[in-house]
């Protein structure tokens, strides 16, 4: 597949990295000579210095025979015009644009992105996606990650093993014997920042971060098995009243009316705007690093604080300050990958990465075949893939132990009608089953082919 990526920032770089390692032909355009030089030196991609919305620059990038254009520059307008030019002049089939300005995204203007007006096939709003991701993590207290799959029937959950975790030092194969009626499959372990794809004889250690796929009805019990029986937050404080904070507060007001919510925003006019948009929440104007403001917000009795200002350092420091004052749990938005390895030792419970969330959202629309959703796990570890089994797939009709799945691909769950099946070596995948797999980054392309309609490739 030939893909043009407009924008060589963090999101553009990571999309290019994922697609290039899967043998796609990738061209990246950016106005920054420094960024284009960096991406050209680092990745096996073609890099072009120029403005992505200019027809001659897109022509130089090979738009005439491109399959897809992904526009993720810093400017919404450049992204929108790049899609328009790609459609009108080069007939690029699929166009994806990241749009941050909420004025472009109001429901009453939805017709703007139709084929007859501004033909953008997929519009990605990072702020909205991040707010939804934070809301998902709040649904499972004690989890640092949670992704809903197969229409909510299955969940991928990330959990840390504490010193008192009941199942540490237990070989994974024994977990089935210990909990025979628990529909859970462990698909990944991160130990000392090193990702591990687990085998049956592996075991978990205190400090490990564990990813498991489970029947949604069994998640609460699975969390208890890992020693996490935290109650859902009823008192919560959001640090930052930007788009993410406002979206999240609105989501909590709508879906969790029993939550006592406060929002702290530094800017006076912004705080007034957020206060007008919310119905029940209390909005306080002041710095999230001001202890008097935090006392007024009553963070000492908060069961969760969510730091989503536009500054990583402020989010980290505000989270630590709130926990030192008595807050039970901190969910912290961090853009820079540099800080990621430090967060567990600092005491931050959950890290939210806008970059990873945006990349995951875009990749869902890049994957081919009968793939319904894709979610990246950490940075470069792998992907959770939800796919539909087709008659042409070589996974159908034979026991899993006889399939040609790569060693670094694990089947986490199979959903047949409304039944969630925990895969065993003798399990047979049937046509139209929804299959949830974990695939290491280097094997994603192979999984994609397994679930493809053959005519797409021949």
GROMACS .gro file of N, CA and C in nm, residues 316-441:
model
  378
  316UNK      N    1   0.243   1.614   3.583
  316UNK     CA    2   0.315   1.525   3.673
  316UNK      C    3   0.322   1.583   3.814
  317UNK      N    4   0.361   1.710   3.823
  317UNK     CA    5   0.377   1.771   3.955
  317UNK      C    6   0.241   1.783   4.026
  318UNK      N    7   0.137   1.820   3.953
  318UNK     CA    8   0.004   1.832   4.015
  318UNK      C    9  -0.045   1.696   4.065
  319UNK      N   10  -0.017   1.591   3.988
  319UNK     CA   11  -0.057   1.456   4.031
  319UNK      C   12   0.015   1.415   4.159
  320UNK      N   13   0.146   1.440   4.163
  320UNK     CA   14   0.223   1.404   4.282
  320UNK      C   15   0.181   1.487   4.402
  321UNK      N   16   0.154   1.615   4.380
  321UNK     CA   17   0.111   1.703   4.488
  321UNK      C   18  -0.023   1.655   4.544
  322UNK      N   19  -0.115   1.622   4.454
  322UNK     CA   20  -0.247   1.575   4.498
  322UNK      C   21  -0.236   1.445   4.578
  323UNK      N   22  -0.150   1.354   4.533
  323UNK     CA   23  -0.135   1.227   4.606
  323UNK      C   24  -0.070   1.251   4.742
  324UNK      N   25   0.023   1.345   4.748
  324UNK     CA   26   0.085   1.375   4.878
  324UNK      C   27  -0.015   1.435   4.975
  325UNK      N   28  -0.121   1.496   4.920
  325UNK     CA   29  -0.225   1.556   5.005
  325UNK      C   30  -0.334   1.457   5.040
  326UNK      N   31  -0.329   1.336   4.980
  326UNK     CA   32  -0.425   1.234   5.020
  326UNK      C   33  -0.509   1.175   4.909
  327UNK      N   34  -0.498   1.226   4.786
  327UNK     CA   35  -0.575   1.168   4.675
  327UNK      C   36  -0.533   1.023   4.655
  328UNK      N   37  -0.630   0.937   4.628
  328UNK     CA   38  -0.601   0.794   4.623
  328UNK      C   39  -0.535   0.751   4.493
  329UNK      N   40  -0.572   0.815   4.381
  329UNK     CA   41  -0.529   0.766   4.250
  329UNK      C   42  -0.506   0.885   4.157
  330UNK      N   43  -0.400   0.876   4.075
  330UNK     CA   44  -0.369   0.984   3.982
  330UNK      C   45  -0.365   0.930   3.839
  331UNK      N   46  -0.441   0.993   3.752
  331UNK     CA   47  -0.440   0.963   3.608
  331UNK      C   48  -0.380   1.086   3.540
  332UNK      N   49  -0.272   1.065   3.466
  332UNK     CA   50  -0.190   1.177   3.421
  332UNK      C   51  -0.166   1.173   3.272
  333UNK      N   52  -0.197   1.283   3.204
  333UNK     CA   53  -0.172   1.293   3.061
  333UNK      C   54  -0.027   1.336   3.038
  334UNK      N   55   0.046   1.257   2.958
  334UNK     CA   56   0.186   1.286   2.928
  334UNK      C   57   0.209   1.268   2.778
  335UNK      N   58   0.258   1.372   2.714
  335UNK     CA   59   0.287   1.366   2.570
  335UNK      C   60   0.426   1.311   2.542
  336UNK      N   61   0.524   1.348   2.624
  336UNK     CA   62   0.662   1.313   2.596
  336UNK      C   63   0.693   1.170   2.639
  337UNK      N   64   0.750   1.092   2.546
  337UNK     CA   65   0.787   0.954   2.577
  337UNK      C   66   0.901   0.949   2.679
  338UNK      N   67   0.975   1.057   2.694
  338UNK     CA   68   1.089   1.060   2.787
  338UNK      C   69   1.045   1.034   2.930
  339UNK      N   70   0.925   1.082   2.966
  339UNK     CA   71   0.880   1.069   3.104
  339UNK      C   72   0.816   0.934   3.135
  340UNK      N   73   0.778   0.861   3.031
  340UNK     CA   74   0.699   0.739   3.052
  340UNK      C   75   0.764   0.639   3.148
  341UNK      N   76   0.893   0.605   3.133
  341UNK     CA   77   0.951   0.504   3.221
  341UNK      C   78   0.959   0.547   3.368
  342UNK      N   79   0.948   0.679   3.393
  342UNK     CA   80   0.965   0.729   3.530
  342UNK      C   81   0.837   0.720   3.611
  343UNK      N   82   0.723   0.714   3.544
  343UNK     CA   83   0.597   0.736   3.614
  343UNK      C   84   0.563   0.631   3.721
  344UNK      N   85   0.589   0.500   3.700
  344UNK     CA   86   0.553   0.406   3.807
  344UNK      C   87   0.628   0.433   3.937
  345UNK      N   88   0.759   0.464   3.926
  345UNK     CA   89   0.838   0.487   4.047
  345UNK      C   90   0.799   0.619   4.115
  346UNK      N   91   0.741   0.712   4.039
  346UNK     CA   92   0.698   0.839   4.098
  346UNK      C   93   0.569   0.823   4.177
  347UNK      N   94   0.493   0.719   4.147
  347UNK     CA   95   0.367   0.699   4.216
  347UNK      C   96   0.245   0.737   4.134
  348UNK      N   97   0.266   0.766   4.005
  348UNK     CA   98   0.153   0.795   3.916
  348UNK      C   99   0.090   0.662   3.875
  349UNK      N  100  -0.041   0.652   3.891
  349UNK     CA  101  -0.108   0.523   3.872
  349UNK      C  102  -0.138   0.492   3.726
  350UNK      N  103  -0.181   0.591   3.652
  350UNK     CA  104  -0.222   0.570   3.512
  350UNK      C  105  -0.165   0.682   3.427
  351UNK      N  106  -0.099   0.646   3.317
  351UNK     CA  107  -0.048   0.745   3.221
  351UNK      C  108  -0.131   0.735   3.094
  352UNK      N  109  -0.173   0.850   3.044
  352UNK     CA  110  -0.248   0.857   2.920
  352UNK      C  111  -0.162   0.928   2.816
  353UNK      N  112  -0.140   0.863   2.703
  353UNK     CA  113  -0.055   0.919   2.597
  353UNK      C  114  -0.141   0.959   2.478
  354UNK      N  115  -0.161   1.090   2.456
  354UNK     CA  116  -0.240   1.134   2.339
  354UNK      C  117  -0.182   1.082   2.208
  355UNK      N  118  -0.050   1.077   2.201
  355UNK     CA  119   0.014   1.029   2.078
  355UNK      C  120  -0.027   0.885   2.048
  356UNK      N  121  -0.015   0.797   2.148
  356UNK     CA  122  -0.050   0.656   2.126
  356UNK      C  123  -0.198   0.638   2.092
  357UNK      N  124  -0.283   0.718   2.158
  357UNK     CA  125  -0.427   0.707   2.134
  357UNK      C  126  -0.460   0.751   1.993
  358UNK      N  127  -0.399   0.861   1.948
  358UNK     CA  128  -0.425   0.910   1.812
  358UNK      C  129  -0.373   0.811   1.708
  359UNK      N  130  -0.253   0.759   1.731
  359UNK     CA  131  -0.197   0.659   1.638
  359UNK      C  132  -0.288   0.538   1.630
  360UNK      N  133  -0.335   0.488   1.744
  360UNK     CA  134  -0.425   0.371   1.746
  360UNK      C  135  -0.551   0.399   1.666
  361UNK      N  136  -0.608   0.517   1.686
  361UNK     CA  137  -0.732   0.551   1.616
  361UNK      C  138  -0.711   0.554   1.466
  362UNK      N  139  -0.600   0.611   1.422
  362UNK     CA  140  -0.572   0.618   1.279
  362UNK      C  141  -0.544   0.480   1.221
  363UNK      N  142  -0.469   0.397   1.294
  363UNK     CA  143  -0.437   0.264   1.243
  363UNK      C  144  -0.561   0.178   1.221
  364UNK      N  145  -0.666   0.203   1.298
  364UNK     CA  146  -0.789   0.127   1.277
  364UNK      C  147  -0.842   0.143   1.135
  365UNK      N  148  -0.815   0.260   1.076
  365UNK     CA  149  -0.867   0.288   0.942
  365UNK      C  150  -0.765   0.253   0.834
  366UNK      N  151  -0.644   0.214   0.875
  366UNK     CA  152  -0.540   0.177   0.780
  366UNK      C  153  -0.541   0.027   0.753
  367UNK      N  154  -0.573  -0.050   0.855
  367UNK     CA  155  -0.568  -0.196   0.843
  367UNK      C  156  -0.662  -0.247   0.735
  368UNK      N  157  -0.623  -0.352   0.669
  368UNK     CA  158  -0.703  -0.408   0.561
  368UNK      C  159  -0.765  -0.541   0.606
  369UNK      N  160  -0.849  -0.598   0.517
  369UNK     CA  161  -0.914  -0.722   0.552
  369UNK      C  162  -1.029  -0.697   0.647
  370UNK      N  163  -1.075  -0.801   0.715
  370UNK     CA  164  -1.192  -0.792   0.802
  370UNK      C  165  -1.150  -0.756   0.943
  371UNK      N  166  -1.076  -0.648   0.954
  371UNK     CA  167  -1.027  -0.604   1.085
  371UNK      C  168  -1.116  -0.490   1.133
  372UNK      N  169  -1.175  -0.510   1.251
  372UNK     CA  170  -1.273  -0.415   1.303
  372UNK      C  171  -1.211  -0.309   1.392
  373UNK      N  172  -1.108  -0.341   1.466
  373UNK     CA  173  -1.042  -0.240   1.547
  373UNK      C  174  -0.898  -0.281   1.576
  374UNK      N  175  -0.817  -0.178   1.600
  374UNK     CA  176  -0.674  -0.197   1.629
  374UNK      C  177  -0.637  -0.101   1.740
  375UNK      N  178  -0.560  -0.148   1.837
  375UNK     CA  179  -0.515  -0.061   1.946
  375UNK      C  180  -0.368  -0.091   1.974
  376UNK      N  181  -0.287   0.013   1.971
  376UNK     CA  182  -0.145  -0.007   2.001
  376UNK      C  183  -0.125  -0.022   2.151
  377UNK      N  184  -0.033  -0.110   2.189
  377UNK     CA  185   0.000  -0.134   2.330
  377UNK      C  186   0.139  -0.079   2.357
  378UNK      N  187   0.145   0.015   2.449
  378UNK     CA  188   0.270   0.085   2.479
  378UNK      C  189   0.332   0.136   2.350
  379UNK      N  190   0.460   0.159   2.349
  379UNK     CA  191   0.524   0.219   2.233
  379UNK      C  192   0.607   0.115   2.160
  380UNK      N  193   0.549   0.057   2.054
  380UNK     CA  194   0.624  -0.040   1.976
  380UNK      C  195   0.615  -0.182   2.027
  381UNK      N  196   0.538  -0.208   2.135
  381UNK     CA  197   0.525  -0.344   2.188
  381UNK      C  198   0.445  -0.429   2.089
  382UNK      N  199   0.326  -0.382   2.055
  382UNK     CA  200   0.243  -0.459   1.964
  382UNK      C  201   0.105  -0.399   1.955
  383UNK      N  202   0.012  -0.476   1.901
  383UNK     CA  203  -0.124  -0.429   1.881
  383UNK      C  204  -0.226  -0.535   1.923
  384UNK      N  205  -0.335  -0.487   1.980
  384UNK     CA  206  -0.452  -0.572   2.002
  384UNK      C  207  -0.542  -0.553   1.880
  385UNK      N  208  -0.575  -0.663   1.816
  385UNK     CA  209  -0.650  -0.660   1.692
  385UNK      C  210  -0.780  -0.738   1.708
  386UNK      N  211  -0.889  -0.676   1.668
  386UNK     CA  212  -1.018  -0.745   1.665
  386UNK      C  213  -1.055  -0.769   1.519
  387UNK      N  214  -1.070  -0.895   1.481
  387UNK     CA  215  -1.092  -0.927   1.339
  387UNK      C  216  -1.203  -1.031   1.325
  388UNK      N  217  -1.262  -1.032   1.208
  388UNK     CA  218  -1.367  -1.130   1.177
  388UNK      C  219  -1.310  -1.241   1.090
  389UNK      N  220  -1.331  -1.366   1.131
  389UNK     CA  221  -1.277  -1.480   1.057
  389UNK      C  222  -1.358  -1.504   0.930
  390UNK      N  223  -1.288  -1.508   0.816
  390UNK     CA  224  -1.352  -1.530   0.687
  390UNK      C  225  -1.328  -1.674   0.641
  391UNK      N  226  -1.407  -1.718   0.547
  391UNK     CA  227  -1.392  -1.854   0.493
  391UNK      C  228  -1.253  -1.875   0.434
  392UNK      N  229  -1.195  -1.767   0.381
  392UNK     CA  230  -1.065  -1.778   0.314
  392UNK      C  231  -0.948  -1.780   0.412
  393UNK      N  232  -0.972  -1.755   0.541
  393UNK     CA  233  -0.863  -1.749   0.638
  393UNK      C  234  -0.813  -1.889   0.671
  394UNK      N  235  -0.680  -1.904   0.678
  394UNK     CA  236  -0.624  -2.036   0.712
  394UNK      C  237  -0.633  -2.065   0.862
  395UNK      N  238  -0.695  -1.974   0.939
  395UNK     CA  239  -0.718  -2.001   1.081
  395UNK      C  240  -0.848  -2.077   1.104
  396UNK      N  241  -0.934  -2.078   1.004
  396UNK     CA  242  -1.069  -2.134   1.019
  396UNK      C  243  -1.068  -2.285   0.997
  397UNK      N  244  -1.139  -2.357   1.088
  397UNK     CA  245  -1.166  -2.499   1.065
  397UNK      C  246  -1.061  -2.595   1.116
  398UNK      N  247  -0.954  -2.544   1.176
  398UNK     CA  248  -0.850  -2.632   1.232
  398UNK      C  249  -0.821  -2.591   1.376
  399UNK      N  250  -0.777  -2.685   1.461
  399UNK     CA  251  -0.741  -2.649   1.598
  399UNK      C  252  -0.629  -2.544   1.599
  400UNK      N  253  -0.631  -2.457   1.696
  400UNK     CA  254  -0.531  -2.349   1.703
  400UNK      C  255  -0.388  -2.404   1.703
  401UNK      N  256  -0.368  -2.520   1.766
  401UNK     CA  257  -0.232  -2.575   1.773
  401UNK      C  258  -0.180  -2.615   1.636
  402UNK      N  259  -0.271  -2.631   1.538
  402UNK     CA  260  -0.230  -2.671   1.403
  402UNK      C  261  -0.223  -2.552   1.306
  403UNK      N  262  -0.258  -2.434   1.353
  403UNK     CA  263  -0.250  -2.316   1.266
  403UNK      C  264  -0.107  -2.268   1.257
  404UNK      N  265  -0.084  -2.177   1.164
  404UNK     CA  266   0.051  -2.125   1.143
  404UNK      C  267   0.068  -1.987   1.205
  405UNK      N  268   0.009  -1.969   1.323
  405UNK     CA  269   0.026  -1.842   1.392
  405UNK      C  270   0.172  -1.822   1.432
  406UNK      N  271   0.229  -1.705   1.409
  406UNK     CA  272   0.366  -1.678   1.455
  406UNK      C  273   0.375  -1.691   1.607
  407UNK      N  274   0.497  -1.717   1.656
  407UNK     CA  275   0.516  -1.734   1.801
  407UNK      C  276   0.479  -1.609   1.879
  408UNK      N  277   0.494  -1.493   1.818
  408UNK     CA  278   0.466  -1.369   1.891
  408UNK      C  279   0.326  -1.314   1.863
  409UNK      N  280   0.235  -1.405   1.830
  409UNK     CA  281   0.092  -1.372   1.818
  409UNK      C  282   0.013  -1.463   1.911
  410UNK      N  283  -0.070  -1.404   1.995
  410UNK     CA  284  -0.152  -1.481   2.090
  410UNK      C  285  -0.300  -1.450   2.066
  411UNK      N  286  -0.381  -1.554   2.062
  411UNK     CA  287  -0.526  -1.535   2.054
  411UNK      C  288  -0.578  -1.514   2.196
  412UNK      N  289  -0.640  -1.400   2.220
  412UNK     CA  290  -0.685  -1.367   2.355
  412UNK      C  291  -0.828  -1.411   2.383
  413UNK      N  292  -0.915  -1.403   2.282
  413UNK     CA  293  -1.055  -1.441   2.302
  413UNK      C  294  -1.121  -1.463   2.165
  414UNK      N  295  -1.224  -1.545   2.166
  414UNK     CA  296  -1.306  -1.568   2.047
  414UNK      C  297  -1.451  -1.543   2.087
  415UNK      N  298  -1.521  -1.461   2.010
  415UNK     CA  299  -1.662  -1.434   2.039
  415UNK      C  300  -1.745  -1.495   1.928
  416UNK      N  301  -1.832  -1.588   1.967
  416UNK     CA  302  -1.921  -1.657   1.872
  416UNK      C  303  -2.064  -1.629   1.914
  417UNK      N  304  -2.137  -1.554   1.832
  417UNK     CA  305  -2.268  -1.503   1.869
  417UNK      C  306  -2.249  -1.418   1.996
  418UNK      N  307  -2.308  -1.457   2.107
  418UNK     CA  308  -2.291  -1.379   2.231
  418UNK      C  309  -2.200  -1.450   2.331
  419UNK      N  310  -2.137  -1.558   2.289
  419UNK     CA  311  -2.053  -1.636   2.380
  419UNK      C  312  -1.906  -1.596   2.367
  420UNK      N  313  -1.842  -1.571   2.480
  420UNK     CA  314  -1.699  -1.542   2.482
  420UNK      C  315  -1.624  -1.670   2.515
  421UNK      N  316  -1.535  -1.711   2.425
  421UNK     CA  317  -1.462  -1.838   2.439
  421UNK      C  318  -1.316  -1.808   2.469
  422UNK      N  319  -1.264  -1.869   2.576
  422UNK     CA  320  -1.121  -1.859   2.605
  422UNK      C  321  -1.049  -1.962   2.519
  423UNK      N  322  -0.957  -1.921   2.435
  423UNK     CA  323  -0.894  -2.015   2.342
  423UNK      C  324  -0.803  -2.115   2.412
  424UNK      N  325  -0.813  -2.240   2.371
  424UNK     CA  326  -0.721  -2.346   2.414
  424UNK      C  327  -0.654  -2.401   2.289
  425UNK      N  328  -0.561  -2.490   2.306
  425UNK     CA  329  -0.487  -2.542   2.191
  425UNK      C  330  -0.577  -2.618   2.094
  426UNK      N  331  -0.687  -2.678   2.145
  426UNK     CA  332  -0.775  -2.755   2.057
  426UNK      C  333  -0.898  -2.675   2.011
  427UNK      N  334  -0.903  -2.546   2.044
  427UNK     CA  335  -1.015  -2.462   2.002
  427UNK      C  336  -1.011  -2.443   1.850
  428UNK      N  337  -1.129  -2.450   1.787
  428UNK     CA  338  -1.139  -2.432   1.642
  428UNK      C  339  -1.216  -2.304   1.611
  429UNK      N  340  -1.155  -2.214   1.536
  429UNK     CA  341  -1.219  -2.090   1.495
  429UNK      C  342  -1.314  -2.120   1.379
  430UNK      N  343  -1.436  -2.065   1.388
  430UNK     CA  344  -1.536  -2.085   1.284
  430UNK      C  345  -1.557  -1.957   1.205
  431UNK      N  346  -1.617  -1.972   1.087
  431UNK     CA  347  -1.646  -1.857   1.002
  431UNK      C  348  -1.735  -1.758   1.077
  432UNK      N  349  -1.703  -1.630   1.065
  432UNK     CA  350  -1.776  -1.517   1.127
  432UNK      C  351  -1.746  -1.500   1.275
  433UNK      N  352  -1.661  -1.584   1.333
  433UNK     CA  353  -1.617  -1.558   1.471
  433UNK      C  354  -1.544  -1.424   1.476
  434UNK      N  355  -1.561  -1.351   1.586
  434UNK     CA  356  -1.478  -1.235   1.613
  434UNK      C  357  -1.359  -1.283   1.696
  435UNK      N  358  -1.240  -1.257   1.649
  435UNK     CA  359  -1.119  -1.304   1.714
  435UNK      C  360  -1.039  -1.184   1.765
  436UNK      N  361  -1.002  -1.189   1.892
  436UNK     CA  362  -0.919  -1.085   1.952
  436UNK      C  363  -0.778  -1.141   1.970
  437UNK      N  364  -0.681  -1.078   1.906
  437UNK     CA  365  -0.543  -1.125   1.911
  437UNK      C  366  -0.450  -1.015   1.960
  438UNK      N  367  -0.342  -1.058   2.022
  438UNK     CA  368  -0.229  -0.968   2.045
  438UNK      C  369  -0.119  -1.006   1.947
  439UNK      N  370  -0.066  -0.908   1.875
  439UNK     CA  371   0.041  -0.933   1.778
  439UNK      C  372   0.156  -0.839   1.805
  440UNK      N  373   0.277  -0.894   1.819
  440UNK     CA  374   0.396  -0.810   1.828
  440UNK      C  375   0.406  -0.728   1.700
  441UNK      N  376   0.471  -0.612   1.709
  441UNK     CA  377   0.472  -0.516   1.598
  441UNK      C  378   0.516  -0.579   1.467
   0.00000   0.00000   0.00000
